[in-house]
Short mmCIF file of C-alpha atoms in Angstrom, two decimals:
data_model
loop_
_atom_site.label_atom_id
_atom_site.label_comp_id
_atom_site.label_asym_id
_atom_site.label_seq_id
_atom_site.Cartn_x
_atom_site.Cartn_y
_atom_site.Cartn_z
CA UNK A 756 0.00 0.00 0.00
CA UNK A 757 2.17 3.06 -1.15
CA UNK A 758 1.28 6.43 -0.76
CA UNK A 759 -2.06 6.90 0.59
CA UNK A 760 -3.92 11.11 -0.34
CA UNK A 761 -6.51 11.34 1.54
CA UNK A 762 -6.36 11.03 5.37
CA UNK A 763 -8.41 8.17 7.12
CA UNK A 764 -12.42 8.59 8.46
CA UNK A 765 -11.29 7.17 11.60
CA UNK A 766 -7.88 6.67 13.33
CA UNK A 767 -6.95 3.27 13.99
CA UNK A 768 -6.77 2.51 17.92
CA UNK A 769 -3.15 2.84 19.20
CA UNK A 770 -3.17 -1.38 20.06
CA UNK A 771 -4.23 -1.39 15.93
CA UNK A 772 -0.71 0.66 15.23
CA UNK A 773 1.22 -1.53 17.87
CA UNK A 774 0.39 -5.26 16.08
CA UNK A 775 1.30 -3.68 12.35
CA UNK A 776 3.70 -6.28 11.04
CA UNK A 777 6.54 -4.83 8.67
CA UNK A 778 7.23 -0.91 7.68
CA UNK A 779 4.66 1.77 8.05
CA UNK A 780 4.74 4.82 7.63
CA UNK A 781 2.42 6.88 9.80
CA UNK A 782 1.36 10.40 8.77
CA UNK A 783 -0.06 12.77 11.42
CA UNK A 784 -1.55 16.56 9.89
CA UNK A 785 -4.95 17.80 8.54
CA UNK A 786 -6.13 18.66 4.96
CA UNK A 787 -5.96 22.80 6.26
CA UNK A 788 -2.18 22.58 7.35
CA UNK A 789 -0.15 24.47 4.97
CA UNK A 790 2.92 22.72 6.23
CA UNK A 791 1.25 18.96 5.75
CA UNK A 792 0.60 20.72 1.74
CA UNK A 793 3.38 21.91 1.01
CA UNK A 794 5.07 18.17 2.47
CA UNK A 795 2.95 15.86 0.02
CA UNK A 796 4.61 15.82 -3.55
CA UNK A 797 7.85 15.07 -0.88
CA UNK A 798 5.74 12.37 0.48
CA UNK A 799 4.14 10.95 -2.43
CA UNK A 800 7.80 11.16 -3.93
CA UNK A 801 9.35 9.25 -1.41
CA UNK A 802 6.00 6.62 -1.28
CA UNK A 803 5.68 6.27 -4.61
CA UNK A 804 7.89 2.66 -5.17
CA UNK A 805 7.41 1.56 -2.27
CA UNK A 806 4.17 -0.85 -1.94
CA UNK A 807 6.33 -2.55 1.36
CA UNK A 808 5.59 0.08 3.17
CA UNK A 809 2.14 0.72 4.24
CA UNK A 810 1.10 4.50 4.45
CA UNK A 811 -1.33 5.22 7.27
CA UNK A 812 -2.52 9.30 6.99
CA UNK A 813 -4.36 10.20 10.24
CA UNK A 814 -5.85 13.59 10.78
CA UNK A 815 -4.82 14.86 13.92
CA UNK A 816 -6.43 17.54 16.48
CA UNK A 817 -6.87 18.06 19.53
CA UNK A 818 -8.79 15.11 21.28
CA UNK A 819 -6.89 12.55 19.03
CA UNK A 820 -6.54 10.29 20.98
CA UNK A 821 -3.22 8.47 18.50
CA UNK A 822 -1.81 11.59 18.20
CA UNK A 823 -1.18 12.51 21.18
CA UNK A 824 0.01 8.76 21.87
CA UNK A 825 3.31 9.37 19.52
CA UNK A 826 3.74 12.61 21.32
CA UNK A 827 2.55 14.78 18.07
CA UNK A 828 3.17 18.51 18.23
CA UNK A 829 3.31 19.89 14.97
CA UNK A 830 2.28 18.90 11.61
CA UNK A 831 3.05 17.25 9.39
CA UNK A 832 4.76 14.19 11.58
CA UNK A 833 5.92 10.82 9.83
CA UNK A 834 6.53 8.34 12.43
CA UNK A 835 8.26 5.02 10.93
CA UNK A 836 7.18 2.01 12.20
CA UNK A 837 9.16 -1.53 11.75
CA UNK A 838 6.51 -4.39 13.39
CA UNK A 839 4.65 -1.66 15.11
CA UNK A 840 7.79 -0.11 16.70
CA UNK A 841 8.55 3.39 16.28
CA UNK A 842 12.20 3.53 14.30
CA UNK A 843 12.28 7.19 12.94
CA UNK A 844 10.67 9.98 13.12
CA UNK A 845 10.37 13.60 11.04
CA UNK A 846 8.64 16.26 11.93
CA UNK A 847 7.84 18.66 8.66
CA UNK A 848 10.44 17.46 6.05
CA UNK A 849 12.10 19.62 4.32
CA UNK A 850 13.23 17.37 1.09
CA UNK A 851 11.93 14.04 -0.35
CA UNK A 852 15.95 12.38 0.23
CA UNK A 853 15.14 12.67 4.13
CA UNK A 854 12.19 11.17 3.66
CA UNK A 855 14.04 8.58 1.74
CA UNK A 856 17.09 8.32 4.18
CA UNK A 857 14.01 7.72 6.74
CA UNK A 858 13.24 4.87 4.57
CA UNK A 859 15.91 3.01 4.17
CA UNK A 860 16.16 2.59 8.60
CA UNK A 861 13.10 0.73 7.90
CA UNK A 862 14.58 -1.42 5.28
CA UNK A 863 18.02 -2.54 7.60
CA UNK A 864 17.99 -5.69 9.60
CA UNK A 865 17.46 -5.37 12.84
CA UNK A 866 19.80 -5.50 15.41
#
């Protein structure tokens, strides 16, 4: 499941996020947020070739429950998940090689 455009109806439950298996991507921002915008050709870039990594876009706010989980302050956040562990985080990337960098500590062996 590569990039994903539009953000989800309803946020998964944090236990949902926890049991993912494999690398996830986890997007945290709202369709107003100029920053989470101006940061989607950068995702979709990055996305793109990659259908082993799942894209999950949750709208965030306050209340959000999952948001506030990861810690989320400002938008947009990419938290990287390897088997529902966080592994990497950005908060508002700048350029589509971070994301990419970002990537690629999902794609080394563990240890």
């Amino acid at each position: 499941m590569p990039y994903t455009a539009t953000h989800l109806a309803q946020p998964p439950a944090r236990e949902d996020i926890d049991s993912l298996t494999g690398a996830a991507v986890l997007e945290f921002g709202t369709p107003w947020c100029g920053h989470c915008q101006r940061a989607q050709p950068l995702i979709e870039g990055a996305l793109k070739d990659r259908g082993d990594v799942a894209h999950v876009k949750v709208e965030d706010g306050p209340g959000q429950r999952l948001g506030r989980s990861f810690s989320v302050k400002l938008w947009p956040t990419l938290v990287f998940l390897k088997d529902g562990k966080e592994v990497e985080r950005l908060v508002r990337p700048q350029g589509q090689q971070e994301i990419a960098d970002a990537l690629q500590v999902l794609a080394a062996p563990a240890g």
